[in-house]
PDB file of C-alpha atoms in Angstrom:
ATOM      1  CA  MET A 387      -0.133   0.258   0.004  1.00 51.00           C
ATOM      2  CA  LEU A 388       2.659   2.592   0.787  1.00 48.00           C
ATOM      3  CA  ASP A 389       4.699   1.739  -2.473  1.00 56.00           C
ATOM      4  CA  LYS A 390       1.439   2.520  -4.306  1.00 55.00           C
ATOM      5  CA  LEU A 391       1.081   5.782  -2.365  1.00 50.00           C
ATOM      6  CA  LEU A 392       4.685   6.999  -2.939  1.00 49.00           C
ATOM      7  CA  SER A 393       4.588   5.850  -6.819  1.00 47.00           C
ATOM      8  CA  GLU A 394       1.579   8.181  -7.272  1.00 53.00           C
ATOM      9  CA  LEU A 395       3.415  10.813  -5.514  1.00 57.00           C
ATOM     10  CA  VAL A 396       6.505  10.677  -7.740  1.00 83.00           C
ATOM     11  CA  TYR A 397       5.143  10.176 -11.444  1.00 92.00           C
ATOM     12  CA  THR A 398       3.553  13.056 -13.434  1.00 93.00           C
ATOM     13  CA  ILE A 399       2.202  13.033 -16.899  1.00 96.00           C
ATOM     14  CA  ARG A 400       3.108  15.837 -19.262  1.00 96.00           C
ATOM     15  CA  THR A 401       3.120  16.531 -22.913  1.00 97.00           C
ATOM     16  CA  ALA A 402       6.162  14.779 -24.564  1.00 98.00           C
ATOM     17  CA  ARG A 403       9.505  17.268 -25.497  1.00 97.00           C
ATOM     18  CA  SER A 404      11.734  16.740 -28.478  1.00 97.00           C
ATOM     19  CA  GLY A 405      14.452  16.088 -25.696  1.00 97.00           C
ATOM     20  CA  ASP A 406      12.426  12.894 -24.658  1.00 98.00           C
ATOM     21  CA  ALA A 407      12.449  11.501 -28.288  1.00 97.00           C
ATOM     22  CA  ASP A 408      15.927   9.389 -27.502  1.00 97.00           C
ATOM     23  CA  LEU A 409      14.357   8.036 -24.460  1.00 97.00           C
ATOM     24  CA  LEU A 410      11.091   6.588 -25.715  1.00 97.00           C
ATOM     25  CA  PRO A 411      12.334   3.668 -28.123  1.00 97.00           C
ATOM     26  CA  PRO A 412      14.183   2.033 -25.117  1.00 96.00           C
ATOM     27  CA  ILE A 413      10.976   2.060 -22.986  1.00 96.00           C
ATOM     28  CA  GLU A 414       8.944   0.513 -25.545  1.00 95.00           C
ATOM     29  CA  ARG A 415      11.688  -2.069 -25.905  1.00 94.00           C
ATOM     30  CA  SER A 416      11.393  -3.061 -22.313  1.00 94.00           C
ATOM     31  CA  ALA A 417       7.547  -2.791 -22.277  1.00 92.00           C
ATOM     32  CA  GLY A 418       7.734  -5.450 -25.101  1.00 89.00           C
ATOM     33  CA  GLU A 419       9.440  -7.932 -22.751  1.00 91.00           C
ATOM     34  CA  LEU A 420       6.084  -8.922 -21.267  1.00 88.00           C
ATOM     35  CA  PHE A 421       5.344 -10.679 -24.508  1.00 89.00           C
ATOM     36  CA  ARG A 422       8.299 -13.253 -24.102  1.00 90.00           C
ATOM     37  CA  SER A 423       5.409 -14.666 -21.522  1.00 87.00           C
ATOM     38  CA  ASP A 424       3.456 -15.885 -24.423  1.00 86.00           C
ATOM     39  CA  PRO A 425       5.237 -18.497 -26.844  1.00 86.00           C
ATOM     40  CA  ASP A 426       3.263 -17.332 -29.850  1.00 86.00           C
ATOM     41  CA  LEU A 427       4.023 -13.725 -29.343  1.00 85.00           C
ATOM     42  CA  ALA A 428       7.601 -13.778 -27.782  1.00 87.00           C
ATOM     43  CA  TRP A 429       9.118 -12.784 -31.155  1.00 88.00           C
ATOM     44  CA  ILE A 430       7.515  -9.412 -30.717  1.00 85.00           C
ATOM     45  CA  ALA A 431      10.332  -8.406 -27.491  1.00 89.00           C
ATOM     46  CA  ASP A 432      12.719  -8.590 -30.436  1.00 90.00           C
ATOM     47  CA  GLY A 433      10.812  -6.490 -33.000  1.00 87.00           C
ATOM     48  CA  GLU A 434      11.050  -3.280 -34.250  1.00 90.00           C
ATOM     49  CA  VAL A 435      10.031  -0.377 -31.890  1.00 93.00           C
ATOM     50  CA  GLN A 436       9.175   3.253 -33.202  1.00 93.00           C
ATOM     51  CA  THR A 437      12.200   5.636 -34.131  1.00 94.00           C
ATOM     52  CA  VAL A 438      13.029   8.528 -32.544  1.00 97.00           C
ATOM     53  CA  GLU A 439      11.972  10.334 -35.737  1.00 96.00           C
ATOM     54  CA  THR A 440       8.288   8.751 -35.456  1.00 96.00           C
ATOM     55  CA  HIS A 441       8.017  10.101 -32.065  1.00 97.00           C
ATOM     56  CA  LEU A 442       9.532  13.343 -33.002  1.00 97.00           C
ATOM     57  CA  GLY A 443       6.567  13.602 -35.305  1.00 96.00           C
ATOM     58  CA  PHE A 444       3.773  13.070 -32.731  1.00 96.00           C
ATOM     59  CA  ILE A 445       5.628  15.617 -30.535  1.00 97.00           C
ATOM     60  CA  ALA A 446       5.372  17.930 -32.971  1.00 96.00           C
ATOM     61  CA  ASN A 447       1.816  17.366 -33.584  1.00 93.00           C
ATOM     62  CA  ASN A 448       1.426  17.824 -29.518  1.00 92.00           C
ATOM     63  CA  ALA A 449      -0.095  14.232 -29.817  1.00 94.00           C
ATOM     64  CA  ALA A 450       2.132  12.566 -27.594  1.00 97.00           C
ATOM     65  CA  TRP A 451       2.576  12.675 -23.438  1.00 98.00           C
ATOM     66  CA  VAL A 452       5.136  10.830 -21.175  1.00 98.00           C
ATOM     67  CA  ALA A 453       4.926   9.762 -17.447  1.00 97.00           C
ATOM     68  CA  VAL A 454       7.984  10.726 -15.483  1.00 95.00           C
ATOM     69  CA  GLY A 455       9.680  10.209 -12.710  1.00 92.00           C
ATOM     70  CA  PRO A 456      11.048  12.699 -10.151  1.00 91.00           C
ATOM     71  CA  ASP A 457      14.146  13.657 -12.204  1.00 92.00           C
ATOM     72  CA  ASP A 458      11.635  14.244 -15.187  1.00 94.00           C
ATOM     73  CA  THR A 459      13.228  11.546 -17.178  1.00 95.00           C
ATOM     74  CA  PRO A 460      10.467   9.596 -19.208  1.00 97.00           C
ATOM     75  CA  VAL A 461       9.414   6.046 -17.735  1.00 96.00           C
ATOM     76  CA  ALA A 462       6.011   5.437 -20.524  1.00 97.00           C
ATOM     77  CA  PHE A 463       4.656   7.333 -22.958  1.00 97.00           C
ATOM     78  CA  LEU A 464       1.616   7.510 -25.262  1.00 98.00           C
ATOM     79  CA  ASN A 465       1.476   8.784 -28.587  1.00 97.00           C
ATOM     80  CA  GLY A 466      -1.212   9.011 -31.228  1.00 96.00           C
ATOM     81  CA  GLU A 467      -3.009  11.095 -34.281  1.00 95.00           C
ATOM     82  CA  VAL A 468      -6.447  11.922 -35.430  1.00 94.00           C
ATOM     83  CA  ILE A 469      -7.624   9.410 -37.707  1.00 93.00           C
ATOM     84  CA  GLY A 470     -11.229   9.420 -38.952  1.00 89.00           C
ATOM     85  CA  GLY A 471     -12.405  12.258 -36.240  1.00 91.00           C
ATOM     86  CA  CYS A 472     -11.407  10.017 -33.352  1.00 94.00           C
ATOM     87  CA  PHE A 473      -7.735  10.141 -31.610  1.00 96.00           C
ATOM     88  CA  HIS A 474      -6.074   7.060 -32.490  1.00 97.00           C
ATOM     89  CA  ILE A 475      -3.584   5.464 -30.075  1.00 97.00           C
ATOM     90  CA  TRP A 476      -0.812   4.160 -31.769  1.00 97.00           C
ATOM     91  CA  GLU A 477       1.402   3.010 -29.013  1.00 96.00           C
ATOM     92  CA  MET A 478       1.286   2.973 -25.303  1.00 96.00           C
ATOM     93  CA  SER A 479       4.631   1.581 -23.342  1.00 95.00           C
ATOM     94  CA  VAL A 480       5.475   1.574 -19.854  1.00 95.00           C
ATOM     95  CA  HIS A 481       9.069   0.580 -19.174  1.00 95.00           C
ATOM     96  CA  ALA A 482       9.153  -2.870 -16.961  1.00 92.00           C
ATOM     97  CA  ASP A 483      10.464  -1.373 -13.873  1.00 91.00           C
ATOM     98  CA  HIS A 484       7.563   1.260 -13.714  1.00 91.00           C
ATOM     99  CA  GLN A 485       4.546  -1.138 -14.800  1.00 89.00           C
ATOM    100  CA  ARG A 486       1.351  -1.770 -12.559  1.00 89.00           C
ATOM    101  CA  GLN A 487       1.715   1.756 -10.949  1.00 89.00           C
ATOM    102  CA  GLY A 488      -1.412   2.996 -13.271  1.00 91.00           C
ATOM    103  CA  LEU A 489       0.931   4.947 -15.486  1.00 95.00           C
ATOM    104  CA  GLY A 490      -1.062   3.647 -18.490  1.00 94.00           C
ATOM    105  CA  SER A 491      -4.164   4.672 -17.134  1.00 95.00           C
ATOM    106  CA  LYS A 492      -3.302   8.242 -16.483  1.00 96.00           C
ATOM    107  CA  LEU A 493      -1.820   8.434 -19.875  1.00 97.00           C
ATOM    108  CA  ILE A 494      -5.068   7.121 -21.367  1.00 96.00           C
ATOM    109  CA  THR A 495      -6.313   9.732 -19.070  1.00 95.00           C
ATOM    110  CA  ALA A 496      -3.908  12.746 -20.599  1.00 96.00           C
ATOM    111  CA  ALA A 497      -5.218  11.468 -24.354  1.00 96.00           C
ATOM    112  CA  THR A 498      -8.966  11.389 -23.212  1.00 96.00           C
ATOM    113  CA  HIS A 499      -8.814  14.954 -21.963  1.00 94.00           C
ATOM    114  CA  TYR A 500      -6.957  16.154 -25.154  1.00 95.00           C
ATOM    115  CA  ALA A 501      -9.413  14.363 -27.357  1.00 95.00           C
ATOM    116  CA  LEU A 502     -12.411  16.257 -25.762  1.00 94.00           C
ATOM    117  CA  ALA A 503     -10.357  19.764 -25.744  1.00 94.00           C
ATOM    118  CA  GLN A 504      -9.825  19.208 -29.392  1.00 93.00           C
ATOM    119  CA  GLY A 505     -13.331  18.128 -30.155  1.00 93.00           C
ATOM    120  CA  TYR A 506     -13.277  14.227 -30.995  1.00 94.00           C
ATOM    121  CA  HIS A 507     -15.654  11.690 -30.183  1.00 92.00           C
ATOM    122  CA  ALA A 508     -13.930   8.745 -29.454  1.00 96.00           C
ATOM    123  CA  LEU A 509     -10.193   7.189 -28.940  1.00 97.00           C
ATOM    124  CA  THR A 510      -9.570   4.198 -30.873  1.00 96.00           C
ATOM    125  CA  LEU A 511      -6.849   1.748 -30.639  1.00 96.00           C
ATOM    126  CA  THR A 512      -5.600  -1.589 -31.951  1.00 95.00           C
ATOM    127  CA  THR A 513      -4.322  -4.360 -29.601  1.00 92.00           C
ATOM    128  CA  PHE A 514      -3.898  -8.038 -28.959  1.00 89.00           C
ATOM    129  CA  SER A 515      -6.990  -9.947 -27.925  1.00 89.00           C
ATOM    130  CA  ASN A 516      -6.602 -12.571 -24.917  1.00 82.00           C
ATOM    131  CA  VAL A 517      -3.575 -10.795 -24.067  1.00 79.00           C
ATOM    132  CA  ALA A 518      -4.171  -9.507 -20.222  1.00 73.00           C
ATOM    133  CA  TRP A 519      -2.338  -6.495 -20.112  1.00 75.00           C
ATOM    134  CA  ASN A 520      -3.567  -5.427 -23.760  1.00 79.00           C
ATOM    135  CA  ASP A 521      -7.526  -5.613 -24.505  1.00 78.00           C
ATOM    136  CA  ALA A 522      -8.117  -6.720 -20.832  1.00 84.00           C
ATOM    137  CA  PHE A 523      -6.686  -3.599 -19.581  1.00 89.00           C
ATOM    138  CA  TYR A 524      -8.205  -1.060 -22.269  1.00 92.00           C
ATOM    139  CA  ALA A 525     -11.631  -3.072 -21.538  1.00 90.00           C
ATOM    140  CA  ARG A 526     -10.945  -1.955 -17.810  1.00 91.00           C
ATOM    141  CA  LEU A 527     -10.813   1.586 -18.799  1.00 92.00           C
ATOM    142  CA  GLY A 528     -13.719   1.492 -20.813  1.00 93.00           C
ATOM    143  CA  PHE A 529     -12.934   0.395 -24.589  1.00 95.00           C
ATOM    144  CA  GLU A 530     -14.973  -1.898 -26.134  1.00 95.00           C
ATOM    145  CA  VAL A 531     -13.665  -4.395 -29.237  1.00 94.00           C
ATOM    146  CA  ILE A 532     -15.466  -2.980 -32.219  1.00 95.00           C
ATOM    147  CA  PRO A 533     -16.973  -6.094 -34.139  1.00 94.00           C
ATOM    148  CA  GLN A 534     -15.494  -6.565 -37.645  1.00 91.00           C
ATOM    149  CA  LYS A 535     -18.319  -5.814 -39.901  1.00 93.00           C
ATOM    150  CA  GLN A 536     -18.315  -2.337 -37.624  1.00 94.00           C
ATOM    151  CA  LEU A 537     -15.089  -1.410 -38.412  1.00 94.00           C
ATOM    152  CA  SER A 538     -14.112   2.104 -40.232  1.00 93.00           C
ATOM    153  CA  ASP A 539     -12.131   1.900 -43.224  1.00 94.00           C
ATOM    154  CA  GLU A 540      -9.097   3.645 -41.285  1.00 95.00           C
ATOM    155  CA  LEU A 541      -9.236   0.986 -38.857  1.00 94.00           C
ATOM    156  CA  SER A 542      -9.546  -2.013 -41.112  1.00 94.00           C
ATOM    157  CA  GLN A 543      -6.602  -0.369 -43.170  1.00 95.00           C
ATOM    158  CA  ILE A 544      -4.545  -0.264 -39.936  1.00 95.00           C
ATOM    159  CA  LEU A 545      -5.606  -4.041 -38.810  1.00 95.00           C
ATOM    160  CA  ALA A 546      -4.387  -4.969 -42.724  1.00 95.00           C
ATOM    161  CA  GLU A 547      -1.304  -3.405 -42.244  1.00 95.00           C
ATOM    162  CA  GLU A 548      -0.579  -4.656 -38.969  1.00 93.00           C
ATOM    163  CA  ALA A 549      -0.969  -8.030 -40.360  1.00 94.00           C
ATOM    164  CA  GLU A 550       1.219  -7.281 -43.359  1.00 92.00           C
ATOM    165  CA  ALA A 551       4.004  -6.600 -40.945  1.00 90.00           C
ATOM    166  CA  GLY A 552       3.735  -9.936 -39.099  1.00 88.00           C
ATOM    167  CA  LEU A 553       1.162  -9.535 -36.569  1.00 89.00           C
ATOM    168  CA  PRO A 554      -1.054 -12.435 -36.428  1.00 89.00           C
ATOM    169  CA  ALA A 555      -4.454 -11.080 -37.600  1.00 90.00           C
ATOM    170  CA  GLU A 556      -6.676 -13.479 -35.689  1.00 91.00           C
ATOM    171  CA  ARG A 557      -5.088 -12.070 -32.429  1.00 90.00           C
ATOM    172  CA  ARG A 558      -5.534  -8.553 -33.084  1.00 92.00           C
ATOM    173  CA  CYS A 559      -8.928  -6.306 -32.587  1.00 93.00           C
ATOM    174  CA  ALA A 560      -9.664  -2.556 -32.799  1.00 96.00           C
ATOM    175  CA  MET A 561     -11.582  -1.027 -30.005  1.00 95.00           C
ATOM    176  CA  ILE A 562     -12.842   2.093 -29.214  1.00 96.00           C
ATOM    177  CA  MET A 563     -13.794   4.373 -26.165  1.00 96.00           C
ATOM    178  CA  THR A 564     -16.908   6.724 -27.224  1.00 95.00           C
ATOM    179  CA  LEU A 565     -16.236  10.207 -25.290  1.00 93.00           C
ATOM    180  CA  THR A 566     -19.150  12.557 -24.070  1.00 77.00           C
ATOM    181  CA  GLU A 567     -18.740  16.246 -22.646  1.00 60.00           C
ATOM    182  CA  ASN A 568     -18.097  14.813 -19.052  1.00 52.00           C
ATOM    183  CA  GLY A 569     -15.531  12.383 -19.647  1.00 53.00           C
ATOM    184  CA  LYS A 570     -15.719   8.752 -20.806  1.00 56.00           C
TER     185      LYS A 570
END
């Protein structure tokens, strides 16, 4: 209990800055280590992560947030962009040493506030189904799986591109959290 209280005091969510970009790929790499626990997905832990240049693009568009410790060093991030009138989350990663501290939830809250302030009606993302720290995590936050026949053209295209890149299509899904003026 004390650890949880302390962790809530030392982490801050802020907009990502260009100086953070070099620190974000190692966070994604560390977060990817979780996939080693699933033999069918273990290869992802050694796969590519977003480049510094990709992060700089999200940062330049004011669509990236980081969780930082007391020394202002990022330990987690979320980035996205507007796709089809929704704020689409491309990646959210929390360094393995800082997981289970509520940082993912806090980053989603930051993205939700941003989306509402910009007038977007929903957050979307694609993720793995039947992986506890993916679809189940997002469902607890209010996201719902979008049935295949209800996917927008944009989300269908993203899932198709992920499959072309080697992600198993049968284990991927798109999710949505509809936003209201009062939040989720």
